[in-house]
CSV table of C-alpha atoms in Angstrom, one decimal:
chain,number,residue,atom,x,y,z
A,11,MET,CA,-51.8,-100.3,-139.4
A,12,LYS,CA,-49.0,-102.0,-140.8
A,13,ILE,CA,-46.3,-100.3,-138.6
A,14,ALA,CA,-42.3,-100.7,-138.6
A,15,PHE,CA,-40.9,-99.7,-135.2
A,16,ILE,CA,-37.3,-98.6,-135.3
A,17,THR,CA,-35.3,-98.7,-132.1
A,18,GLN,CA,-32.1,-99.2,-130.6
A,19,TRP,CA,-33.2,-100.7,-127.6
A,20,TYR,CA,-35.5,-103.8,-127.2
A,21,ASP,CA,-36.7,-106.5,-125.1
A,22,PRO,CA,-34.7,-108.4,-123.6
A,23,GLU,CA,-33.1,-105.8,-122.2
A,24,VAL,CA,-34.5,-104.3,-118.9
A,25,GLY,CA,-34.9,-100.9,-117.2
A,26,SER,CA,-35.4,-98.0,-119.3
A,27,ALA,CA,-34.9,-100.1,-122.7
A,28,ALA,CA,-38.0,-102.4,-121.8
A,29,LEU,CA,-39.7,-99.2,-122.5
A,30,PRO,CA,-40.2,-99.7,-126.6
A,31,GLY,CA,-41.6,-103.3,-126.0
A,32,ALA,CA,-44.4,-101.6,-124.0
A,33,ILE,CA,-45.0,-99.7,-126.6
A,34,VAL,CA,-45.0,-102.5,-129.3
A,35,ARG,CA,-47.2,-104.7,-127.5
A,36,ALA,CA,-49.5,-102.1,-126.6
A,37,LEU,CA,-49.9,-100.9,-130.5
A,38,VAL,CA,-50.4,-104.7,-131.3
A,39,ARG,CA,-53.3,-104.7,-128.6
A,40,ARG,CA,-55.2,-101.9,-130.5
A,41,GLY,CA,-55.0,-104.3,-133.8
A,42,HIS,CA,-51.8,-103.1,-135.5
A,43,SER,CA,-49.3,-105.3,-137.0
A,44,VAL,CA,-45.6,-104.2,-135.8
A,45,GLU,CA,-42.3,-105.3,-137.0
A,46,VAL,CA,-39.3,-104.3,-134.8
A,47,ILE,CA,-35.7,-103.2,-136.2
A,48,THR,CA,-33.7,-102.8,-133.2
A,49,GLY,CA,-30.2,-104.0,-132.3
A,50,PHE,CA,-28.4,-107.0,-130.5
A,51,PRO,CA,-29.2,-106.5,-126.7
A,52,ASN,CA,-26.6,-105.0,-124.6
A,53,TYR,CA,-28.1,-102.4,-122.1
A,54,PRO,CA,-27.2,-101.8,-119.3
A,55,THR,CA,-23.9,-103.2,-118.9
A,56,GLY,CA,-22.7,-102.9,-123.0
A,57,GLU,CA,-22.0,-107.0,-122.8
A,58,ILE,CA,-24.1,-109.0,-125.4
A,59,TYR,CA,-26.9,-111.1,-123.7
A,60,ALA,CA,-26.2,-114.7,-123.5
A,61,GLY,CA,-27.6,-116.2,-126.8
A,62,TYR,CA,-26.9,-113.8,-128.8
A,63,LYS,CA,-24.2,-112.8,-131.2
A,64,VAL,CA,-23.7,-109.3,-133.2
A,65,ARG,CA,-24.2,-110.9,-137.1
A,66,PRO,CA,-25.0,-108.9,-140.2
A,67,TYR,CA,-28.5,-109.7,-139.7
A,68,SER,CA,-30.9,-111.9,-137.3
A,69,ARG,CA,-34.8,-112.4,-137.0
A,70,GLU,CA,-36.8,-113.8,-133.9
A,71,VAL,CA,-40.1,-113.7,-132.7
A,72,ILE,CA,-40.8,-112.3,-129.1
A,73,ARG,CA,-44.0,-112.6,-127.8
A,74,GLY,CA,-45.9,-113.0,-131.3
A,75,VAL,CA,-43.5,-109.5,-132.5
A,76,THR,CA,-41.0,-110.2,-135.9
A,77,VAL,CA,-38.1,-108.5,-134.3
A,78,HIS,CA,-35.0,-108.0,-137.0
A,79,ARG,CA,-31.8,-107.1,-135.7
A,80,VAL,CA,-29.3,-105.1,-137.4
A,81,PRO,CA,-25.3,-104.8,-136.0
A,82,LEU,CA,-24.0,-102.6,-134.0
A,83,TYR,CA,-20.7,-101.6,-131.6
A,84,PRO,CA,-22.0,-102.9,-127.7
A,85,SER,CA,-21.1,-100.4,-125.2
A,86,HIS,CA,-22.2,-98.2,-122.5
A,87,ASP,CA,-19.8,-97.5,-120.5
A,88,GLY,CA,-18.0,-93.9,-119.8
A,89,SER,CA,-16.1,-93.8,-122.4
A,90,ALA,CA,-17.1,-91.1,-125.1
A,91,LEU,CA,-15.3,-92.8,-127.7
A,92,ARG,CA,-17.1,-96.2,-127.1
A,93,ARG,CA,-20.3,-94.4,-127.1
A,94,VAL,CA,-20.2,-92.5,-130.1
A,95,LEU,CA,-19.1,-95.9,-131.8
A,96,ASN,CA,-22.1,-97.3,-130.1
A,97,PHE,CA,-24.8,-94.5,-131.6
A,98,LEU,CA,-23.0,-94.4,-134.9
A,99,SER,CA,-22.8,-98.1,-136.0
A,100,PHE,CA,-26.3,-98.7,-135.0
A,101,MET,CA,-26.9,-95.2,-136.9
A,102,LEU,CA,-25.6,-96.4,-140.1
A,103,SER,CA,-27.0,-100.0,-139.3
A,104,VAL,CA,-30.5,-98.8,-139.3
A,105,SER,CA,-30.3,-96.1,-141.7
A,106,SER,CA,-29.4,-98.7,-144.5
A,107,LEU,CA,-30.4,-102.2,-143.9
A,108,GLY,CA,-32.8,-101.4,-140.8
A,109,ALA,CA,-34.6,-99.1,-143.3
A,110,LEU,CA,-34.7,-101.2,-146.4
A,111,LEU,CA,-36.7,-103.4,-143.6
A,112,ALA,CA,-38.8,-100.7,-142.6
A,113,ARG,CA,-40.2,-99.7,-145.9
A,114,ARG,CA,-42.3,-102.7,-145.7
A,115,GLY,CA,-44.4,-100.7,-143.1
A,116,GLN,CA,-47.0,-98.1,-144.0
A,117,VAL,CA,-45.6,-96.1,-141.3
A,118,ALA,CA,-42.4,-95.9,-139.1
A,119,LEU,CA,-42.4,-95.2,-135.4
A,120,VAL,CA,-39.0,-94.2,-135.0
A,121,TYR,CA,-38.2,-94.0,-131.1
A,122,SER,CA,-35.9,-91.4,-130.7
A,123,THR,CA,-33.1,-92.5,-128.0
A,124,PRO,CA,-30.1,-91.5,-128.6
A,125,GLY,CA,-31.2,-89.0,-131.2
A,126,THR,CA,-29.1,-90.5,-133.9
A,127,VAL,CA,-31.8,-93.3,-134.6
A,128,GLY,CA,-33.7,-90.4,-136.2
A,129,MET,CA,-31.2,-91.1,-139.7
A,130,ALA,CA,-33.5,-93.8,-140.0
A,131,GLY,CA,-36.3,-91.5,-140.5
A,132,LEU,CA,-34.7,-89.4,-143.0
A,133,VAL,CA,-34.0,-92.0,-145.2
A,134,LEU,CA,-37.5,-93.5,-145.1
A,135,ARG,CA,-38.8,-90.3,-145.9
A,136,ARG,CA,-36.3,-88.7,-148.3
A,137,LEU,CA,-34.9,-91.9,-150.2
A,138,LEU,CA,-37.9,-94.4,-149.8
A,139,GLY,CA,-41.0,-92.4,-149.7
A,140,ARG,CA,-42.3,-93.6,-146.4
A,141,PRO,CA,-43.7,-91.3,-143.3
A,142,PHE,CA,-42.6,-91.6,-139.8
A,143,VAL,CA,-43.4,-90.3,-136.4
A,144,LEU,CA,-40.4,-89.5,-134.4
A,145,PHE,CA,-40.9,-90.5,-130.6
A,146,ILE,CA,-38.6,-88.2,-128.8
A,147,GLN,CA,-37.4,-89.6,-125.6
A,148,ASP,CA,-34.5,-87.3,-124.7
A,149,VAL,CA,-33.8,-84.0,-126.7
A,150,TRP,CA,-30.5,-83.7,-128.3
A,151,PRO,CA,-28.4,-81.7,-128.7
A,152,ASP,CA,-29.2,-80.9,-124.9
A,153,THR,CA,-28.7,-84.5,-123.9
A,154,VAL,CA,-25.4,-85.0,-124.8
A,155,THR,CA,-23.7,-81.9,-124.1
A,156,ALA,CA,-25.6,-81.7,-120.3
A,157,THR,CA,-24.3,-85.2,-119.4
A,158,GLY,CA,-20.5,-84.4,-119.9
A,159,MET,CA,-19.8,-87.2,-122.0
A,160,LEU,CA,-18.1,-85.3,-124.9
A,161,PRO,CA,-14.5,-83.7,-123.9
A,162,ALA,CA,-15.1,-79.7,-123.8
A,163,ARG,CA,-13.4,-78.6,-127.2
A,164,PHE,CA,-15.9,-81.1,-128.7
A,165,VAL,CA,-19.1,-79.6,-127.2
A,166,LYS,CA,-19.9,-76.5,-129.5
A,167,PRO,CA,-19.0,-77.9,-133.0
A,168,SER,CA,-21.3,-81.1,-131.8
A,169,GLU,CA,-23.9,-78.8,-130.9
A,170,TRP,CA,-23.7,-77.1,-133.9
A,171,LEU,CA,-23.7,-80.5,-136.0
A,172,LEU,CA,-26.4,-82.2,-133.5
A,173,HIS,CA,-28.6,-79.0,-134.1
A,174,ARG,CA,-28.6,-79.1,-137.9
A,175,PHE,CA,-29.2,-83.0,-137.8
A,176,CYS,CA,-31.9,-82.8,-135.0
A,177,ASN,CA,-33.5,-79.9,-136.9
A,178,ALA,CA,-33.5,-82.0,-140.6
A,179,THR,CA,-35.3,-85.1,-138.8
A,180,TYR,CA,-38.4,-82.5,-137.3
A,181,ARG,CA,-38.5,-81.1,-140.6
A,182,ALA,CA,-38.6,-84.8,-142.5
A,183,ALA,CA,-41.0,-86.2,-139.5
A,184,GLY,CA,-44.9,-86.7,-140.5
A,185,HIS,CA,-45.6,-86.0,-136.7
A,186,ILE,CA,-43.4,-85.6,-133.5
A,187,ALA,CA,-44.4,-87.2,-130.4
A,188,VAL,CA,-42.7,-86.2,-127.1
A,189,ILE,CA,-42.8,-87.4,-123.1
A,190,SER,CA,-43.3,-84.1,-121.5
A,191,PRO,CA,-45.1,-80.5,-122.1
A,192,GLY,CA,-41.5,-79.2,-121.4
A,193,MET,CA,-40.3,-81.1,-124.4
A,194,LYS,CA,-43.1,-79.6,-126.6
A,195,THR,CA,-42.4,-76.2,-125.3
A,196,LEU,CA,-38.4,-76.6,-126.2
A,197,LEU,CA,-39.5,-77.7,-130.0
A,198,LEU,CA,-41.6,-75.0,-130.7
A,199,LYS,CA,-39.0,-72.5,-129.6
A,200,ARG,CA,-37.2,-74.0,-132.2
A,201,GLY,CA,-39.5,-73.9,-134.9
A,202,VAL,CA,-41.5,-77.0,-135.1
A,203,PRO,CA,-44.9,-75.9,-135.6
A,204,ALA,CA,-47.4,-76.5,-132.9
A,205,ASP,CA,-49.7,-78.5,-134.8
A,206,LYS,CA,-46.9,-81.2,-135.3
A,207,VAL,CA,-46.2,-81.8,-131.7
A,208,SER,CA,-47.6,-84.3,-129.5
A,209,VAL,CA,-47.1,-85.3,-125.9
A,210,VAL,CA,-47.6,-88.5,-125.4
A,211,PHE,CA,-46.6,-89.6,-122.0
A,212,ASN,CA,-44.7,-93.2,-121.2
A,213,TRP,CA,-46.4,-95.7,-119.5
A,214,VAL,CA,-45.1,-98.9,-117.8
A,215,ASP,CA,-45.5,-102.6,-117.7
A,216,GLU,CA,-48.9,-102.8,-116.4
A,217,GLU,CA,-48.3,-106.4,-115.2
A,218,VAL,CA,-45.9,-105.6,-113.3
A,219,PHE,CA,-46.6,-102.0,-111.9
A,220,ARG,CA,-49.9,-102.3,-110.4
A,221,PRO,CA,-51.9,-101.6,-106.9
A,222,ARG,CA,-50.8,-104.6,-104.4
A,223,HIS,CA,-51.4,-104.7,-100.5
A,224,GLY,CA,-49.3,-102.7,-98.1
A,225,LYS,CA,-49.4,-102.3,-95.1
A,226,ALA,CA,-51.3,-99.6,-93.0
A,227,ARG,CA,-49.1,-97.1,-91.3
A,228,GLU,CA,-49.9,-96.7,-87.6
A,229,ALA,CA,-50.1,-93.4,-85.8
A,230,SER,CA,-46.9,-94.1,-83.9
A,231,SER,CA,-44.6,-95.9,-86.5
A,232,PRO,CA,-42.3,-93.9,-88.5
A,233,LEU,CA,-43.1,-92.6,-91.6
A,234,GLU,CA,-41.4,-94.8,-94.4
A,235,VAL,CA,-40.2,-93.0,-97.3
A,236,MET,CA,-38.9,-95.0,-100.1
A,237,TYR,CA,-36.4,-94.0,-102.9
A,238,ALA,CA,-36.3,-96.8,-105.7
A,239,GLY,CA,-34.0,-96.7,-108.7
A,240,ASN,CA,-30.7,-95.7,-109.9
A,241,ILE,CA,-28.1,-94.6,-107.5
A,242,GLY,CA,-26.2,-91.8,-109.2
A,243,ASP,CA,-24.9,-88.0,-109.5
A,244,VAL,CA,-28.0,-86.8,-111.1
A,245,GLN,CA,-30.4,-88.3,-108.8
A,246,GLY,CA,-29.0,-85.6,-106.0
A,247,LEU,CA,-30.1,-88.0,-103.0
A,248,ASP,CA,-28.0,-86.0,-100.5
A,249,THR,CA,-30.6,-83.6,-100.7
A,250,ALA,CA,-32.7,-86.3,-99.7
A,251,LEU,CA,-30.5,-87.5,-96.7
A,252,ARG,CA,-30.3,-84.0,-95.6
A,253,ALA,CA,-33.9,-83.2,-95.3
A,254,VAL,CA,-34.4,-86.6,-93.5
A,255,ALA,CA,-31.7,-84.9,-90.8
A,256,ALA,CA,-33.8,-81.5,-90.8
A,257,ALA,CA,-37.0,-83.4,-90.3
A,258,SER,CA,-35.9,-85.8,-87.2
A,259,ALA,CA,-36.9,-82.7,-84.8
A,260,GLN,CA,-40.5,-82.5,-85.8
A,261,ALA,CA,-41.4,-86.2,-87.0
A,262,ASP,CA,-39.9,-89.8,-87.1
A,263,ILE,CA,-38.9,-90.3,-90.7
A,264,VAL,CA,-37.1,-93.3,-92.2
A,265,LEU,CA,-35.7,-93.4,-95.8
A,266,ARG,CA,-35.2,-96.4,-97.5
A,267,ILE,CA,-32.7,-96.5,-100.6
A,268,ILE,CA,-33.8,-99.3,-103.1
A,269,GLY,CA,-31.2,-99.7,-105.8
A,270,THR,CA,-27.6,-99.5,-106.4
A,271,GLY,CA,-25.0,-97.1,-108.3
A,272,VAL,CA,-21.8,-95.0,-108.2
A,273,ALA,CA,-23.3,-92.5,-105.7
A,274,LEU,CA,-24.2,-95.3,-103.4
A,275,GLU,CA,-20.8,-95.1,-101.0
A,276,SER,CA,-21.1,-91.1,-100.8
A,277,LEU,CA,-24.3,-91.5,-99.5
A,278,ILE,CA,-23.5,-94.2,-96.7
A,279,ALA,CA,-20.5,-92.1,-95.7
A,280,LEU,CA,-22.9,-89.0,-95.8
A,281,ALA,CA,-25.7,-90.8,-93.4
A,282,ALA,CA,-22.6,-91.6,-91.1
A,283,GLU,CA,-21.5,-87.7,-91.0
A,284,LEU,CA,-25.1,-86.6,-90.5
A,285,ASP,CA,-25.3,-89.2,-87.6
A,286,ILE,CA,-28.6,-90.4,-89.4
A,287,SER,CA,-27.5,-94.2,-90.4
A,288,ASP,CA,-30.5,-95.3,-88.1
A,289,ARG,CA,-32.6,-93.6,-90.4
A,290,VAL,CA,-31.5,-94.2,-93.7
A,291,ARG,CA,-31.3,-98.3,-95.0
A,292,PHE,CA,-29.4,-99.2,-97.8
A,293,GLU,CA,-31.1,-102.4,-99.0
A,294,GLY,CA,-29.6,-103.1,-101.8
A,295,PRO,CA,-31.5,-103.5,-105.7
A,296,ARG,CA,-34.5,-105.7,-106.3
A,297,LEU,CA,-35.5,-107.6,-109.4
A,298,LEU,CA,-38.2,-105.6,-111.8
A,299,ASP,CA,-40.9,-108.3,-110.8
A,300,GLN,CA,-40.8,-107.5,-107.2
A,301,MET,CA,-41.1,-103.7,-107.0
A,302,ALA,CA,-45.1,-103.2,-107.0
A,303,GLU,CA,-44.9,-105.4,-103.6
A,304,VAL,CA,-41.4,-103.3,-102.3
A,305,MET,CA,-43.1,-100.1,-102.8
A,306,ALA,CA,-46.0,-101.5,-101.5
A,307,SER,CA,-43.8,-102.1,-98.2
A,308,ALA,CA,-43.3,-98.1,-97.8
A,309,ASP,CA,-45.4,-95.2,-96.9
A,310,VAL,CA,-44.8,-92.8,-99.7
A,311,GLN,CA,-42.1,-92.8,-102.5
A,312,LEU,CA,-39.7,-90.4,-103.6
A,313,VAL,CA,-38.4,-89.4,-106.7
A,314,CYS,CA,-35.1,-86.9,-106.7
A,315,LEU,CA,-33.5,-85.2,-109.2
A,316,LYS,CA,-30.8,-82.6,-109.3
A,317,ASP,CA,-31.5,-78.9,-110.6
A,318,ASP,CA,-30.5,-79.1,-114.3
A,319,PRO,CA,-32.6,-77.0,-117.0
A,320,LEU,CA,-32.4,-80.7,-119.0
A,321,PHE,CA,-34.5,-81.9,-115.9
A,322,ALA,CA,-36.9,-79.8,-116.0
A,323,LEU,CA,-38.2,-81.7,-119.6
A,324,THR,CA,-37.8,-84.9,-117.9
A,325,MET,CA,-40.2,-87.1,-116.9
A,326,PRO,CA,-38.6,-90.0,-115.0
A,327,SER,CA,-40.4,-93.4,-115.7
A,328,LYS,CA,-40.8,-94.3,-111.8
A,329,ILE,CA,-43.2,-91.4,-111.6
A,330,GLN,CA,-45.7,-93.7,-114.0
A,331,ALA,CA,-44.5,-96.4,-112.1
A,332,ILE,CA,-45.5,-94.8,-108.7
A,333,LEU,CA,-48.7,-93.9,-110.0
A,334,ALA,CA,-49.7,-97.0,-111.6
A,335,CYS,CA,-49.2,-99.0,-108.0
A,336,GLY,CA,-50.8,-96.5,-106.4
A,337,ARG,CA,-48.8,-95.1,-104.1
A,338,PRO,CA,-48.3,-91.6,-102.9
A,339,ILE,CA,-45.4,-89.5,-103.9
A,340,LEU,CA,-42.7,-87.1,-102.6
A,341,THR,CA,-41.3,-85.3,-105.8
A,342,CYS,CA,-37.9,-83.1,-105.2
A,343,ALA,CA,-37.1,-82.4,-108.9
A,344,PRO,CA,-37.6,-79.5,-111.5
A,345,GLY,CA,-40.0,-78.7,-114.0
A,346,ASP,CA,-42.5,-81.4,-115.6
A,347,ALA,CA,-41.9,-84.1,-113.2
A,348,ALA,CA,-42.8,-81.8,-109.8
A,349,ALA,CA,-45.9,-80.7,-111.7
A,350,LEU,CA,-47.2,-84.0,-112.7
A,351,SER,CA,-46.8,-85.3,-109.4
A,352,VAL,CA,-49.0,-82.5,-108.2
A,353,GLU,CA,-51.4,-82.7,-110.8
A,354,SER,CA,-52.1,-86.4,-110.0
A,355,GLY,CA,-53.5,-85.7,-106.4
A,356,ALA,CA,-50.9,-88.5,-105.1
A,357,GLY,CA,-48.4,-86.1,-104.1
A,358,TRP,CA,-46.2,-83.2,-103.0
A,359,ALA,CA,-43.3,-81.6,-104.6
A,360,CYS,CA,-40.5,-79.1,-104.0
A,361,PRO,CA,-37.8,-77.5,-105.9
A,362,ALA,CA,-34.9,-79.5,-106.7
A,363,GLY,CA,-32.2,-79.4,-104.0
A,364,ASP,CA,-34.0,-77.9,-101.6
A,365,VAL,CA,-33.3,-79.7,-98.3
A,366,GLU,CA,-35.8,-77.3,-96.1
A,367,GLY,CA,-38.4,-77.6,-98.3
A,368,LEU,CA,-38.2,-81.4,-98.8
A,369,ALA,CA,-37.8,-82.1,-95.0
A,370,ARG,CA,-41.2,-79.8,-94.4
A,371,LEU,CA,-43.3,-82.2,-97.0
A,372,MET,CA,-41.8,-85.3,-95.2
A,373,VAL,CA,-43.3,-83.7,-91.8
A,374,GLU,CA,-46.2,-83.0,-93.8
A,375,ALA,CA,-46.5,-86.5,-95.0
A,376,SER,CA,-46.2,-87.9,-91.6
A,377,ARG,CA,-49.0,-86.4,-89.8
A,378,LEU,CA,-51.7,-87.8,-92.3
A,379,SER,CA,-53.5,-90.8,-91.0
A,380,ALA,CA,-52.9,-94.4,-93.5
A,381,ARG,CA,-56.2,-93.5,-94.9
A,382,ALA,CA,-55.1,-90.6,-96.1
A,383,LEU,CA,-52.0,-91.5,-97.6
A,384,ALA,CA,-54.1,-94.3,-98.9
A,385,ASP,CA,-56.1,-91.8,-100.6
A,386,ARG,CA,-53.6,-90.1,-102.2
A,387,GLY,CA,-52.4,-93.1,-103.7
A,388,ARG,CA,-56.0,-94.1,-105.3
A,389,ALA,CA,-56.1,-90.7,-106.8
A,390,GLY,CA,-52.7,-91.0,-108.5
A,391,ARG,CA,-53.9,-94.5,-109.9
A,392,GLN,CA,-56.7,-93.2,-111.2
A,393,PHE,CA,-54.8,-90.1,-113.0
A,394,TYR,CA,-52.5,-92.9,-114.4
A,395,GLU,CA,-55.4,-94.9,-116.0
A,396,SER,CA,-56.9,-91.6,-117.4
A,397,HIS,CA,-53.7,-90.1,-118.7
A,398,LEU,CA,-50.7,-92.2,-118.3
A,399,SER,CA,-51.8,-95.6,-119.2
A,400,ALA,CA,-50.9,-98.0,-122.1
A,401,ILE,CA,-54.5,-97.4,-123.1
A,402,ALA,CA,-54.4,-93.5,-123.2
A,403,GLY,CA,-50.7,-93.5,-124.4
A,404,SER,CA,-51.2,-96.1,-127.5
A,405,GLU,CA,-54.5,-94.2,-128.4
A,406,SER,CA,-52.2,-91.2,-129.0
A,407,LEU,CA,-49.5,-92.6,-130.5
A,408,GLU,CA,-52.2,-94.4,-133.2
A,409,ILE,CA,-53.7,-90.6,-133.8
A,410,ALA,CA,-49.9,-89.5,-134.3
A,411,LEU,CA,-49.4,-92.0,-136.6
A,412,SER,CA,-52.5,-91.5,-138.7
A,413,LYS,CA,-51.6,-87.8,-139.1
A,414,ALA,CA,-47.9,-88.8,-140.5
A,415,LEU,CA,-49.8,-91.4,-143.0
A,416,GLU,CA,-51.8,-88.4,-144.1
A,417,THR,CA,-48.7,-86.7,-145.2
A,418,ALA,CA,-47.3,-89.6,-147.1
């Protein structure tokens, strides 16, 4: 199958922007011919990467894959105007030159984050007669309005406009893939036929995230709980600190926080206020290729999100990373993230913001032997291989692309 992969983010961009590269490589391993249409790399700083310059068009080959780059306005900061310009500039580029480049494929896979990338699919289908699969990573307009990116006076008109735009892309798509069961439920409520939507979980870079030999916890040592990732307001990590304080009377718990972000200073202050500075270690960020070994150095991994309806549909990529590394997992989050953590057999879950519930789970985990914790980690790894791996996900995407081709 000859596939045009359309995405605003691509290698060498890092973090969540690295996911498109992993998807492309998995499809190539299945024997498909894939060409990428993308922008110029600027995530997450908003600054164009060294060695690149925004031009009307650029072509390169990355790891054997042809990558076509079209212009965009680079930005990834707190300015609503600059973020809108970033989204709209790429939308215009990819729905004109990008769509013409994508026409050479039998079918297009449109990686929908931001949702404006879906305009390329509309042009491909309605003007150029090419089928496409819409692979939704975050649901619009919900994501835009929930994050507070837009001033209040623009929220209602933006919701109206974006709903109409998104509904048009849903109708035009030959098939739709979403990354969580909650996303599928939401689309069905919005009138998308059930047979048109498939759940395709994201996977991780399996060369990086894989089981590594870790320390075996001794009965007399504290339980080391690790949070690794962005330290922002939406993670709600104050809940984790309060849970450590609440659990301290019953168990010896140490919380290790790996990463950086806007909430870091307030968490350091909260640790001092709760008098748990000796139980919370802020260890700074690590390089991506170090993360498997870093995670193996703790007993249990933590996933934490605030209680928000949007997050009930969210599947943080760190869950897949933790399961791929074969580590036990504590999840304090709503919806699909909590459900998957428990279903995998690797972990425990409590509602977002539930300090007492998380403290109780920490105490429960602290009372398990090293062998019992390792058993949970192995169960999670097995679940990842069966349901969340590159093999499982690319096979599901291949089926979705075939269904889209049938609509041509």
